[in-house]
């Protein structure tokens, strides 16, 4: 009897323990994170991460999406892993500094190869090795090429520059044209940062929160590690916890294994959601809009997240809405009149020709077309006559006037130009891109286009010499701005307001005095001022003074 009682008590304790474990698991609060957004086929896509299992399937009614002060209508919800035309960009960074050893770097290689073996054929991956500096690969799709790049990773004797790496790789994911809407950063490191100067941990953590990019961190610790090493691993894990839907792993502490960590990372990505919002009846106003997504499944607490949409992205959404409005315009056609044949009793459809002002419609259309063509020919002829007269007046002046009219083109040295990514200037068949910060987002484009951007014009400066009026446009996701400047003599550009006439104080990729534009002998030059990240023309680094033509 006593034996039976002991068995019953043991069963009761076991059942209670199982119930408590289930209750603890069920009590895990729902969390959602806005990862990214895009406009596609007249819909606004929202990429949403969450912390639930793969069987989590909320309905359209569970979501509340606010676009500024307006409510949006959710058309569909899909699981990312179930889509056929959505891909992922994996950016894997591996610590190869002296604080690591080849054995732990080999573990990182193994995990990268497992991701390569199980990714979609269209997914791409970039691998970065970091110590003091970053050595990056291009984004690769081929699985075997990815494995070869991974095999080339070897330990060095360099110091660790972890925080700088985090900031730079997040920028790359936000600005690289090869990166898909769905992207993530995977960091393999022991969490140490041995740089006494440069990027701080706080700056790296803020960049993590602002980017809305999921970060997965894998703390590679020695088997016989010290307590201080565990503290470094916790700091590394903070980037995952502060990111939008990231996860931290520490195999040496029993948190995941080399074999299952890649699968957990890919499962988290595939279980994420894509919301497709209706853009009809959505009005866009203002320079910046706050997007808020709230999710309230039945019987659970509400989870929400917000993200600020910068002015440049809002304008793209506005353009998509305007295109939708154009598609809704309907041409009304008058119906044909049906008359009855009273003799045969049959109904005969007799088309009645439309008239306009009492005349047959076809005649009106033909005459109108002819008149419109005559009008266009007349306008073109008038423009050619005026242009010919203007050229004649200029030739009669013989170009010897000491004072130039601000409305005339200074044709001897400059063509009209436009602005895009990079500082580019070229003739009719060429455009040159000059990157001011190693391909990052503080760039200016000048190429020959008579309609937009930079117009090369001569004007009188204080000393009576020629000056060039230039419009610079800064491009890159969330980093757009237009700057009108007059270049005569030298015009320095950089991050320091005390050293540069045009300063980008918040751009950490630029040097204090990065480069200088100058006008000399009717030519425009750019000079790199010994910047850290360099100045590039058409992707080629320059040194000293370089003539733009």
Short mmCIF file of C-alpha atoms in Angstrom, two decimals:
data_model
loop_
_atom_site.label_atom_id
_atom_site.label_comp_id
_atom_site.label_asym_id
_atom_site.label_seq_id
_atom_site.Cartn_x
_atom_site.Cartn_y
_atom_site.Cartn_z
CA UNK A 1 0.00 0.00 0.00
CA UNK A 2 2.83 2.39 0.92
CA UNK A 3 4.59 1.53 -2.32
CA UNK A 4 1.46 2.38 -4.34
CA UNK A 5 1.12 5.67 -2.49
CA UNK A 6 4.71 6.62 -3.35
CA UNK A 7 4.09 5.84 -7.01
CA UNK A 8 0.93 8.00 -7.02
CA UNK A 9 2.77 10.90 -5.36
CA UNK A 10 5.59 10.66 -7.93
CA UNK A 11 3.10 10.72 -10.80
CA UNK A 12 1.36 13.74 -9.28
CA UNK A 13 4.66 15.62 -8.92
CA UNK A 14 5.60 14.79 -12.53
CA UNK A 15 2.25 15.99 -13.87
CA UNK A 16 2.50 19.19 -11.83
CA UNK A 17 6.00 19.85 -13.19
CA UNK A 18 4.85 19.31 -16.77
CA UNK A 19 1.91 21.65 -16.21
CA UNK A 20 4.15 24.35 -14.76
CA UNK A 21 6.60 24.06 -17.67
CA UNK A 22 3.72 24.36 -20.14
CA UNK A 23 2.33 27.35 -18.27
CA UNK A 24 5.71 29.11 -18.28
CA UNK A 25 6.08 28.50 -22.01
CA UNK A 26 2.55 29.70 -22.74
CA UNK A 27 3.16 32.81 -20.67
CA UNK A 28 5.96 34.00 -22.95
CA UNK A 29 4.80 37.41 -24.10
CA UNK A 30 4.20 37.93 -27.82
CA UNK A 31 6.74 40.24 -29.43
CA UNK A 32 6.66 41.65 -32.97
CA UNK A 33 9.27 43.72 -34.80
CA UNK A 34 8.97 45.62 -38.08
CA UNK A 35 11.92 44.44 -40.14
CA UNK A 36 11.48 46.31 -43.43
CA UNK A 37 8.91 47.63 -45.90
CA UNK A 38 8.54 48.02 -49.68
CA UNK A 39 6.02 49.04 -52.36
CA UNK A 40 5.24 46.33 -54.92
CA UNK A 41 2.44 45.96 -57.48
CA UNK A 42 0.35 48.70 -55.93
CA UNK A 43 0.61 47.25 -52.41
CA UNK A 44 2.61 48.26 -49.35
CA UNK A 45 4.57 45.26 -48.02
CA UNK A 46 5.56 45.08 -44.35
CA UNK A 47 8.09 42.47 -43.20
CA UNK A 48 7.29 41.49 -39.62
CA UNK A 49 9.34 39.30 -37.22
CA UNK A 50 7.85 37.56 -34.17
CA UNK A 51 8.98 35.24 -31.36
CA UNK A 52 6.33 32.51 -31.70
CA UNK A 53 6.53 28.95 -33.06
CA UNK A 54 5.89 27.88 -36.66
CA UNK A 55 2.20 27.11 -35.98
CA UNK A 56 1.52 30.78 -35.16
CA UNK A 57 -1.05 31.92 -37.75
CA UNK A 58 -2.74 35.25 -36.92
CA UNK A 59 -5.61 36.41 -39.11
CA UNK A 60 -6.12 39.69 -40.97
CA UNK A 61 -8.61 40.76 -38.30
CA UNK A 62 -5.92 40.49 -35.60
CA UNK A 63 -3.83 43.29 -37.15
CA UNK A 64 -4.17 47.05 -36.82
CA UNK A 65 -1.86 49.02 -39.17
CA UNK A 66 -1.60 52.82 -38.88
CA UNK A 67 0.08 54.88 -41.61
CA UNK A 68 0.53 58.14 -39.75
CA UNK A 69 -3.00 59.07 -38.61
CA UNK A 70 -4.64 56.82 -41.23
CA UNK A 71 -5.72 53.22 -40.86
CA UNK A 72 -4.58 50.83 -43.59
CA UNK A 73 -6.44 47.76 -44.80
CA UNK A 74 -4.48 44.49 -44.67
CA UNK A 75 -5.20 42.51 -47.84
CA UNK A 76 -3.22 39.33 -47.08
CA UNK A 77 -0.82 37.78 -44.57
CA UNK A 78 1.74 35.22 -45.67
CA UNK A 79 4.51 33.27 -43.99
CA UNK A 80 7.87 34.30 -45.47
CA UNK A 81 9.05 30.71 -45.92
CA UNK A 82 5.94 29.89 -47.99
CA UNK A 83 6.63 32.55 -50.63
CA UNK A 84 8.35 31.62 -53.89
CA UNK A 85 9.51 35.08 -55.03
CA UNK A 86 10.96 36.45 -51.78
CA UNK A 87 14.64 35.93 -50.94
CA UNK A 88 17.04 36.58 -48.05
CA UNK A 89 20.41 38.34 -47.94
CA UNK A 90 22.67 36.80 -45.27
CA UNK A 91 25.66 38.90 -44.17
CA UNK A 92 27.97 36.70 -42.07
CA UNK A 93 30.83 38.38 -40.19
CA UNK A 94 33.56 36.28 -38.53
CA UNK A 95 36.01 37.48 -35.88
CA UNK A 96 39.50 36.40 -37.01
CA UNK A 97 41.42 38.51 -34.48
CA UNK A 98 44.04 37.28 -32.04
CA UNK A 99 41.44 36.80 -29.28
CA UNK A 100 40.03 33.90 -31.33
CA UNK A 101 41.72 30.65 -32.39
CA UNK A 102 41.48 28.57 -35.57
CA UNK A 103 39.38 25.87 -33.88
CA UNK A 104 36.55 28.29 -33.08
CA UNK A 105 36.82 29.96 -36.50
CA UNK A 106 36.39 26.48 -38.02
CA UNK A 107 33.11 26.18 -36.08
CA UNK A 108 31.93 29.42 -37.70
CA UNK A 109 32.90 28.02 -41.12
CA UNK A 110 30.84 24.90 -40.47
CA UNK A 111 27.75 26.91 -39.57
CA UNK A 112 28.11 29.18 -42.62
CA UNK A 113 28.32 26.11 -44.87
CA UNK A 114 25.17 24.65 -43.30
CA UNK A 115 23.29 27.86 -44.08
CA UNK A 116 24.62 27.77 -47.66
CA UNK A 117 23.46 24.15 -48.09
CA UNK A 118 19.90 24.89 -46.87
CA UNK A 119 19.21 28.34 -48.31
CA UNK A 120 16.91 29.01 -51.28
CA UNK A 121 18.61 29.02 -54.65
CA UNK A 122 17.92 32.75 -54.99
CA UNK A 123 19.18 33.72 -51.51
CA UNK A 124 22.58 35.45 -51.46
CA UNK A 125 25.33 35.73 -48.85
CA UNK A 126 28.32 37.94 -48.12
CA UNK A 127 31.18 36.93 -45.78
CA UNK A 128 33.26 39.49 -43.87
CA UNK A 129 36.41 38.72 -41.86
CA UNK A 130 37.21 41.33 -39.23
CA UNK A 131 40.09 42.15 -36.93
CA UNK A 132 41.37 45.74 -37.05
CA UNK A 133 39.90 46.11 -40.54
CA UNK A 134 37.03 44.55 -42.51
CA UNK A 135 37.70 42.24 -45.47
CA UNK A 136 34.42 41.79 -47.35
CA UNK A 137 33.28 39.50 -50.14
CA UNK A 138 30.62 40.35 -52.70
CA UNK A 139 27.13 38.90 -52.26
CA UNK A 140 27.21 35.36 -53.65
CA UNK A 141 24.39 33.03 -54.74
CA UNK A 142 26.37 29.90 -55.69
CA UNK A 143 26.64 27.52 -52.71
CA UNK A 144 30.07 26.18 -53.66
CA UNK A 145 31.51 29.68 -54.05
CA UNK A 146 30.20 30.54 -50.56
CA UNK A 147 31.89 27.45 -49.12
CA UNK A 148 35.20 28.34 -50.77
CA UNK A 149 35.06 31.83 -49.27
CA UNK A 150 34.30 30.35 -45.86
CA UNK A 151 37.23 27.91 -46.10
CA UNK A 152 39.60 30.84 -46.66
CA UNK A 153 38.95 32.27 -43.15
CA UNK A 154 42.05 32.07 -40.95
CA UNK A 155 42.99 33.48 -37.55
CA UNK A 156 45.24 36.58 -37.44
CA UNK A 157 47.17 38.43 -34.77
CA UNK A 158 45.11 41.61 -35.13
CA UNK A 159 43.06 43.31 -32.40
CA UNK A 160 39.27 43.01 -32.41
CA UNK A 161 37.23 45.94 -33.77
CA UNK A 162 33.75 44.51 -33.09
CA UNK A 163 31.71 47.70 -32.60
CA UNK A 164 33.06 49.31 -35.78
CA UNK A 165 32.22 46.10 -37.66
CA UNK A 166 28.61 46.13 -36.42
CA UNK A 167 28.04 49.74 -37.52
CA UNK A 168 29.67 49.32 -40.93
CA UNK A 169 27.91 46.05 -41.81
CA UNK A 170 24.51 47.46 -40.84
CA UNK A 171 25.18 50.39 -43.19
CA UNK A 172 26.11 47.98 -45.97
CA UNK A 173 22.84 46.06 -45.54
CA UNK A 174 20.91 49.33 -45.79
CA UNK A 175 22.69 50.75 -48.86
CA UNK A 176 23.94 47.85 -51.03
CA UNK A 177 21.80 47.40 -54.17
CA UNK A 178 22.38 43.63 -54.05
CA UNK A 179 20.58 43.28 -50.70
CA UNK A 180 16.99 41.96 -50.73
CA UNK A 181 14.11 43.43 -48.71
CA UNK A 182 14.58 40.58 -46.23
CA UNK A 183 18.07 40.66 -44.74
CA UNK A 184 19.95 39.72 -41.58
CA UNK A 185 23.34 40.07 -39.92
CA UNK A 186 25.01 37.00 -38.36
CA UNK A 187 28.01 37.65 -36.08
CA UNK A 188 30.47 34.90 -35.06
CA UNK A 189 32.74 36.27 -32.31
CA UNK A 190 33.81 35.94 -28.68
CA UNK A 191 32.34 39.41 -28.01
CA UNK A 192 35.62 41.17 -27.26
CA UNK A 193 36.43 44.66 -28.57
CA UNK A 194 40.04 45.69 -28.04
CA UNK A 195 39.97 49.14 -29.64
CA UNK A 196 40.64 51.97 -27.19
CA UNK A 197 39.38 54.54 -29.71
CA UNK A 198 36.75 54.61 -32.44
CA UNK A 199 33.15 53.37 -32.27
CA UNK A 200 31.77 52.85 -28.76
CA UNK A 201 29.46 50.07 -27.64
CA UNK A 202 26.65 52.60 -27.13
CA UNK A 203 27.01 53.87 -30.69
CA UNK A 204 26.90 50.31 -32.07
CA UNK A 205 23.82 49.50 -29.99
CA UNK A 206 22.03 52.66 -31.19
CA UNK A 207 22.86 51.78 -34.81
CA UNK A 208 21.38 48.33 -34.14
CA UNK A 209 18.07 49.75 -32.86
CA UNK A 210 17.80 52.35 -35.64
CA UNK A 211 18.45 49.87 -38.45
CA UNK A 212 15.48 47.52 -37.74
CA UNK A 213 17.65 44.68 -39.11
CA UNK A 214 17.55 41.31 -37.27
CA UNK A 215 20.95 40.35 -35.84
CA UNK A 216 21.87 36.80 -34.86
CA UNK A 217 24.91 36.55 -32.57
CA UNK A 218 26.92 33.36 -31.94
CA UNK A 219 29.32 33.64 -28.98
CA UNK A 220 32.29 31.36 -29.70
CA UNK A 221 33.94 30.84 -26.30
CA UNK A 222 36.78 28.51 -25.31
CA UNK A 223 35.79 25.32 -23.51
CA UNK A 224 37.72 26.42 -20.43
CA UNK A 225 36.73 30.07 -20.59
CA UNK A 226 36.87 32.67 -17.83
CA UNK A 227 34.02 34.60 -16.25
CA UNK A 228 35.18 37.74 -18.06
CA UNK A 229 34.69 35.91 -21.36
CA UNK A 230 31.06 35.24 -20.44
CA UNK A 231 30.60 38.98 -19.84
CA UNK A 232 31.91 39.66 -23.35
CA UNK A 233 29.46 37.07 -24.70
CA UNK A 234 26.59 38.91 -22.97
CA UNK A 235 27.65 42.18 -24.60
CA UNK A 236 27.68 40.42 -27.98
CA UNK A 237 24.18 39.08 -27.24
CA UNK A 238 22.91 42.61 -26.56
CA UNK A 239 23.05 43.34 -30.29
CA UNK A 240 20.70 40.42 -30.97
CA UNK A 241 18.31 41.42 -28.17
CA UNK A 242 18.18 45.07 -29.29
CA UNK A 243 17.65 44.19 -32.95
CA UNK A 244 14.33 43.54 -34.69
CA UNK A 245 13.79 39.84 -34.08
CA UNK A 246 17.35 38.59 -33.57
CA UNK A 247 18.47 35.68 -31.35
CA UNK A 248 21.66 35.08 -29.31
CA UNK A 249 23.43 31.70 -29.15
CA UNK A 250 26.34 30.53 -26.96
CA UNK A 251 27.22 26.87 -27.71
CA UNK A 252 29.87 26.68 -24.95
CA UNK A 253 27.20 27.69 -22.40
CA UNK A 254 24.71 25.11 -23.67
CA UNK A 255 22.67 27.62 -25.70
CA UNK A 256 22.43 25.91 -29.08
CA UNK A 257 24.84 23.62 -30.89
CA UNK A 258 26.85 24.04 -34.07
CA UNK A 259 24.53 21.56 -35.80
CA UNK A 260 21.22 23.24 -34.89
CA UNK A 261 22.06 26.98 -34.73
CA UNK A 262 21.88 27.50 -38.54
CA UNK A 263 18.51 25.75 -38.60
CA UNK A 264 17.17 27.94 -35.79
CA UNK A 265 18.29 31.10 -37.58
CA UNK A 266 16.65 30.07 -40.85
CA UNK A 267 13.51 28.91 -39.02
CA UNK A 268 13.15 32.33 -37.36
CA UNK A 269 13.40 34.00 -40.79
CA UNK A 270 11.01 31.57 -42.53
CA UNK A 271 8.41 31.91 -39.74
CA UNK A 272 8.32 35.70 -40.10
CA UNK A 273 5.31 37.33 -41.77
CA UNK A 274 4.66 39.54 -44.79
CA UNK A 275 1.68 41.90 -44.57
CA UNK A 276 0.34 43.36 -47.80
CA UNK A 277 -1.53 46.62 -47.24
CA UNK A 278 -4.02 48.30 -49.56
CA UNK A 279 -2.81 51.71 -50.82
CA UNK A 280 -6.24 52.77 -52.15
CA UNK A 281 -7.68 55.82 -50.36
CA UNK A 282 -4.38 56.40 -48.52
CA UNK A 283 -3.29 60.04 -48.50
CA UNK A 284 0.34 61.03 -48.01
CA UNK A 285 1.34 64.39 -46.58
CA UNK A 286 4.31 65.63 -44.58
CA UNK A 287 7.99 64.82 -44.82
CA UNK A 288 8.10 61.87 -42.44
CA UNK A 289 5.46 59.33 -41.43
CA UNK A 290 5.33 56.91 -38.51
CA UNK A 291 4.23 53.37 -39.38
CA UNK A 292 2.74 51.39 -36.51
CA UNK A 293 1.72 47.71 -36.55
CA UNK A 294 -0.31 46.23 -33.69
CA UNK A 295 -1.18 42.55 -33.32
CA UNK A 296 -3.81 41.25 -30.88
CA UNK A 297 -4.48 37.50 -31.31
CA UNK A 298 -7.53 36.16 -29.48
CA UNK A 299 -6.85 35.58 -25.80
CA UNK A 300 -3.40 37.24 -25.89
CA UNK A 301 -2.04 40.65 -25.07
CA UNK A 302 -1.45 43.22 -27.82
CA UNK A 303 2.07 43.54 -29.23
CA UNK A 304 3.13 46.49 -31.38
CA UNK A 305 6.12 48.12 -33.06
CA UNK A 306 6.75 51.39 -34.91
CA UNK A 307 9.19 52.63 -37.53
CA UNK A 308 9.80 56.10 -38.99
CA UNK A 309 9.50 56.35 -42.77
CA UNK A 310 11.90 59.07 -44.06
CA UNK A 311 10.87 61.64 -46.63
CA UNK A 312 12.49 59.83 -49.57
CA UNK A 313 10.57 56.61 -48.88
CA UNK A 314 7.31 58.52 -48.36
CA UNK A 315 7.72 60.09 -51.80
CA UNK A 316 8.11 56.63 -53.35
CA UNK A 317 4.87 55.56 -51.69
CA UNK A 318 3.19 58.74 -52.94
CA UNK A 319 4.34 57.91 -56.48
CA UNK A 320 2.86 54.40 -56.21
CA UNK A 321 -0.45 55.86 -55.00
CA UNK A 322 -0.55 58.31 -57.92
CA UNK A 323 0.01 55.45 -60.37
CA UNK A 324 -2.90 53.58 -58.80
CA UNK A 325 -5.11 56.64 -59.25
CA UNK A 326 -4.21 56.81 -62.95
CA UNK A 327 -5.16 53.16 -63.42
CA UNK A 328 -8.58 53.86 -61.92
CA UNK A 329 -9.43 56.44 -64.60
CA UNK A 330 -12.15 54.93 -66.83
CA UNK A 331 -12.99 56.04 -70.37
CA UNK A 332 -16.81 56.19 -70.77
CA UNK A 333 -18.07 54.85 -74.12
CA UNK A 334 -21.67 55.51 -75.23
CA UNK A 335 -23.68 52.27 -75.68
CA UNK A 336 -24.95 51.28 -79.11
CA UNK A 337 -28.69 51.74 -79.82
CA UNK A 338 -30.71 48.58 -80.48
CA UNK A 339 -33.72 48.75 -82.81
CA UNK A 340 -36.35 46.13 -83.57
CA UNK A 341 -37.17 44.84 -87.06
CA UNK A 342 -40.98 44.91 -86.92
CA UNK A 343 -41.34 43.06 -90.25
CA UNK A 344 -39.45 39.88 -89.32
CA UNK A 345 -40.01 40.16 -85.58
CA UNK A 346 -36.27 39.64 -84.98
CA UNK A 347 -34.19 41.95 -82.84
CA UNK A 348 -31.44 43.56 -84.91
CA UNK A 349 -28.52 45.46 -83.29
CA UNK A 350 -28.03 48.60 -85.38
CA UNK A 351 -24.98 50.62 -84.35
CA UNK A 352 -25.58 54.36 -84.42
CA UNK A 353 -22.52 56.43 -85.29
CA UNK A 354 -21.56 58.89 -82.53
CA UNK A 355 -21.52 62.61 -83.28
CA UNK A 356 -19.70 65.58 -81.78
CA UNK A 357 -21.17 69.08 -82.31
CA UNK A 358 -23.41 67.53 -84.95
CA UNK A 359 -20.49 66.11 -86.95
CA UNK A 360 -19.42 62.47 -87.25
CA UNK A 361 -17.03 61.63 -84.40
CA UNK A 362 -14.42 60.12 -86.74
CA UNK A 363 -14.30 63.33 -88.79
CA UNK A 364 -13.81 65.43 -85.64
CA UNK A 365 -11.02 63.10 -84.46
CA UNK A 366 -9.18 63.32 -87.81
CA UNK A 367 -9.45 67.10 -88.04
CA UNK A 368 -8.42 67.49 -84.40
CA UNK A 369 -5.39 65.27 -84.95
CA UNK A 370 -4.29 67.29 -87.97
CA UNK A 371 -4.68 70.59 -86.10
CA UNK A 372 -2.72 69.21 -83.14
CA UNK A 373 0.12 68.07 -85.44
CA UNK A 374 0.23 71.52 -87.09
CA UNK A 375 0.39 73.15 -83.65
CA UNK A 376 3.30 70.94 -82.56
CA UNK A 377 5.21 71.61 -85.78
CA UNK A 378 4.68 75.34 -85.29
CA UNK A 379 5.99 75.24 -81.73
CA UNK A 380 9.08 73.26 -82.76
CA UNK A 381 9.76 75.67 -85.63
CA UNK A 382 9.47 78.69 -83.32
CA UNK A 383 11.88 77.13 -80.83
CA UNK A 384 14.45 76.40 -83.57
CA UNK A 385 14.20 80.00 -84.86
CA UNK A 386 14.67 81.45 -81.38
CA UNK A 387 17.60 79.11 -80.69
CA UNK A 388 19.24 80.02 -83.98
CA UNK A 389 18.81 83.73 -83.20
CA UNK A 390 20.27 83.22 -79.72
CA UNK A 391 23.32 81.42 -81.14
CA UNK A 392 23.75 84.19 -83.70
CA UNK A 393 23.68 86.85 -80.97
CA UNK A 394 26.25 84.91 -78.98
CA UNK A 395 28.56 84.49 -81.97
CA UNK A 396 28.28 88.21 -82.76
CA UNK A 397 29.32 88.92 -79.18
CA UNK A 398 32.37 86.66 -79.91
CA UNK A 399 32.43 85.45 -76.29
CA UNK A 400 34.59 88.40 -75.22
CA UNK A 401 32.26 90.01 -72.68
CA UNK A 402 33.92 90.40 -69.33
CA UNK A 403 30.63 89.93 -67.44
CA UNK A 404 28.61 86.77 -68.10
CA UNK A 405 24.82 86.66 -67.92
CA UNK A 406 23.72 84.23 -65.20
CA UNK A 407 21.16 82.73 -67.58
CA UNK A 408 23.70 81.74 -70.25
CA UNK A 409 25.51 78.40 -70.35
CA UNK A 410 29.27 78.61 -70.06
CA UNK A 411 29.90 76.11 -72.85
CA UNK A 412 33.71 76.15 -72.98
CA UNK A 413 34.20 74.03 -69.86
CA UNK A 414 30.96 72.55 -68.58
CA UNK A 415 27.89 70.60 -69.66
CA UNK A 416 24.61 70.57 -67.85
CA UNK A 417 24.54 67.75 -65.34
CA UNK A 418 22.38 65.70 -62.95
CA UNK A 419 22.83 64.31 -59.50
CA UNK A 420 22.67 60.68 -58.37
CA UNK A 421 24.64 58.25 -56.20
CA UNK A 422 28.28 59.42 -56.16
CA UNK A 423 29.84 62.68 -57.49
CA UNK A 424 29.68 62.03 -61.24
CA UNK A 425 30.38 64.35 -64.08
CA UNK A 426 30.60 63.47 -67.75
CA UNK A 427 29.83 64.30 -71.34
CA UNK A 428 26.89 63.14 -73.43
CA UNK A 429 27.96 59.48 -73.54
CA UNK A 430 29.61 59.16 -70.15
CA UNK A 431 28.90 59.65 -66.49
CA UNK A 432 31.41 59.56 -63.67
CA UNK A 433 30.62 58.56 -60.14
CA UNK A 434 32.70 59.97 -57.33
CA UNK A 435 32.00 58.30 -53.97
CA UNK A 436 32.95 60.52 -51.05
CA UNK A 437 32.94 57.79 -48.40
CA UNK A 438 33.96 54.40 -49.74
CA UNK A 439 30.67 53.69 -51.50
CA UNK A 440 28.48 54.66 -48.55
CA UNK A 441 25.56 57.03 -48.74
CA UNK A 442 27.19 60.49 -48.83
CA UNK A 443 27.52 60.60 -52.63
CA UNK A 444 26.96 63.07 -55.47
CA UNK A 445 26.22 62.51 -59.18
CA UNK A 446 26.81 64.87 -62.08
CA UNK A 447 26.16 63.70 -65.64
CA UNK A 448 25.05 65.37 -68.85
CA UNK A 449 21.33 65.97 -68.61
CA UNK A 450 19.68 69.28 -69.50
CA UNK A 451 16.67 68.74 -67.25
CA UNK A 452 17.79 67.84 -63.72
CA UNK A 453 20.48 68.59 -61.19
CA UNK A 454 23.75 70.36 -61.63
CA UNK A 455 24.01 73.07 -64.27
CA UNK A 456 27.47 74.28 -65.08
CA UNK A 457 27.14 78.03 -65.49
CA UNK A 458 29.64 80.81 -65.33
CA UNK A 459 29.02 83.77 -63.06
CA UNK A 460 31.14 86.57 -61.73
CA UNK A 461 32.64 85.99 -58.30
CA UNK A 462 34.08 88.64 -56.05
CA UNK A 463 37.39 88.65 -57.89
CA UNK A 464 35.82 88.70 -61.32
CA UNK A 465 36.84 85.11 -62.20
CA UNK A 466 34.45 82.35 -63.42
CA UNK A 467 32.40 80.37 -60.88
CA UNK A 468 30.41 77.17 -61.30
CA UNK A 469 26.88 76.90 -59.93
CA UNK A 470 26.42 73.31 -58.74
CA UNK A 471 23.50 71.44 -57.22
CA UNK A 472 24.59 68.42 -55.15
CA UNK A 473 22.12 65.69 -54.21
CA UNK A 474 22.96 63.26 -51.43
CA UNK A 475 21.45 59.82 -52.12
CA UNK A 476 21.04 56.57 -50.21
CA UNK A 477 18.20 55.04 -48.23
CA UNK A 478 16.91 57.64 -45.80
CA UNK A 479 19.81 60.02 -46.62
CA UNK A 480 18.52 62.35 -49.34
CA UNK A 481 19.21 66.07 -49.48
CA UNK A 482 19.92 68.82 -52.02
CA UNK A 483 22.65 71.46 -51.70
CA UNK A 484 23.14 74.44 -54.06
CA UNK A 485 26.72 75.72 -54.05
CA UNK A 486 28.94 78.09 -56.06
CA UNK A 487 32.38 76.64 -56.77
CA UNK A 488 35.13 79.15 -57.48
CA UNK A 489 38.63 78.56 -56.26
CA UNK A 490 38.32 75.68 -53.76
CA UNK A 491 35.28 74.20 -52.02
CA UNK A 492 36.08 71.66 -49.22
CA UNK A 493 33.60 68.90 -48.28
CA UNK A 494 33.71 66.71 -45.17
CA UNK A 495 32.30 65.94 -41.74
CA UNK A 496 33.86 68.85 -39.80
CA UNK A 497 31.90 72.10 -39.85
CA UNK A 498 35.08 74.02 -39.00
CA UNK A 499 37.05 72.60 -41.92
CA UNK A 500 34.46 72.13 -44.69
CA UNK A 501 32.15 74.57 -46.44
CA UNK A 502 29.67 71.72 -46.94
CA UNK A 503 29.68 69.54 -43.79
CA UNK A 504 27.87 66.21 -43.11
CA UNK A 505 28.35 66.10 -39.33
CA UNK A 506 26.45 62.84 -38.79
CA UNK A 507 28.23 60.83 -41.51
CA UNK A 508 30.82 58.73 -39.67
CA UNK A 509 32.09 57.30 -42.98
CA UNK A 510 33.49 60.71 -43.98
CA UNK A 511 36.68 62.32 -42.73
CA UNK A 512 36.70 65.79 -41.16
CA UNK A 513 38.14 67.23 -44.38
CA UNK A 514 37.30 64.54 -46.94
CA UNK A 515 37.71 66.06 -50.41
CA UNK A 516 37.76 69.40 -52.24
CA UNK A 517 36.02 70.63 -55.41
CA UNK A 518 37.90 73.31 -57.31
CA UNK A 519 37.63 75.36 -60.50
CA UNK A 520 40.84 76.09 -62.37
CA UNK A 521 41.33 77.23 -65.98
CA UNK A 522 37.65 76.58 -66.74
CA UNK A 523 37.93 72.97 -65.53
CA UNK A 524 36.35 71.26 -62.51
CA UNK A 525 38.63 69.16 -60.28
CA UNK A 526 38.15 66.95 -57.24
CA UNK A 527 40.95 66.29 -54.74
CA UNK A 528 41.02 63.62 -52.02
CA UNK A 529 42.36 65.20 -48.82
CA UNK A 530 43.91 62.05 -47.38
CA UNK A 531 40.52 60.75 -46.17
CA UNK A 532 40.26 57.48 -44.25
CA UNK A 533 37.78 55.80 -46.60
CA UNK A 534 38.98 57.48 -49.79
CA UNK A 535 37.34 59.22 -52.75
CA UNK A 536 36.30 57.15 -55.77
CA UNK A 537 35.63 58.07 -59.43
CA UNK A 538 33.60 55.38 -61.19
CA UNK A 539 34.53 53.04 -58.36
CA UNK A 540 38.29 53.69 -58.74
CA UNK A 541 40.11 55.41 -55.84
CA UNK A 542 41.91 58.64 -56.71
CA UNK A 543 44.90 60.33 -55.17
CA UNK A 544 45.77 63.99 -55.46
CA UNK A 545 43.85 66.23 -57.85
CA UNK A 546 41.59 64.61 -60.48
CA UNK A 547 39.98 66.42 -63.40
CA UNK A 548 36.28 65.71 -64.05
CA UNK A 549 35.25 65.98 -67.69
#
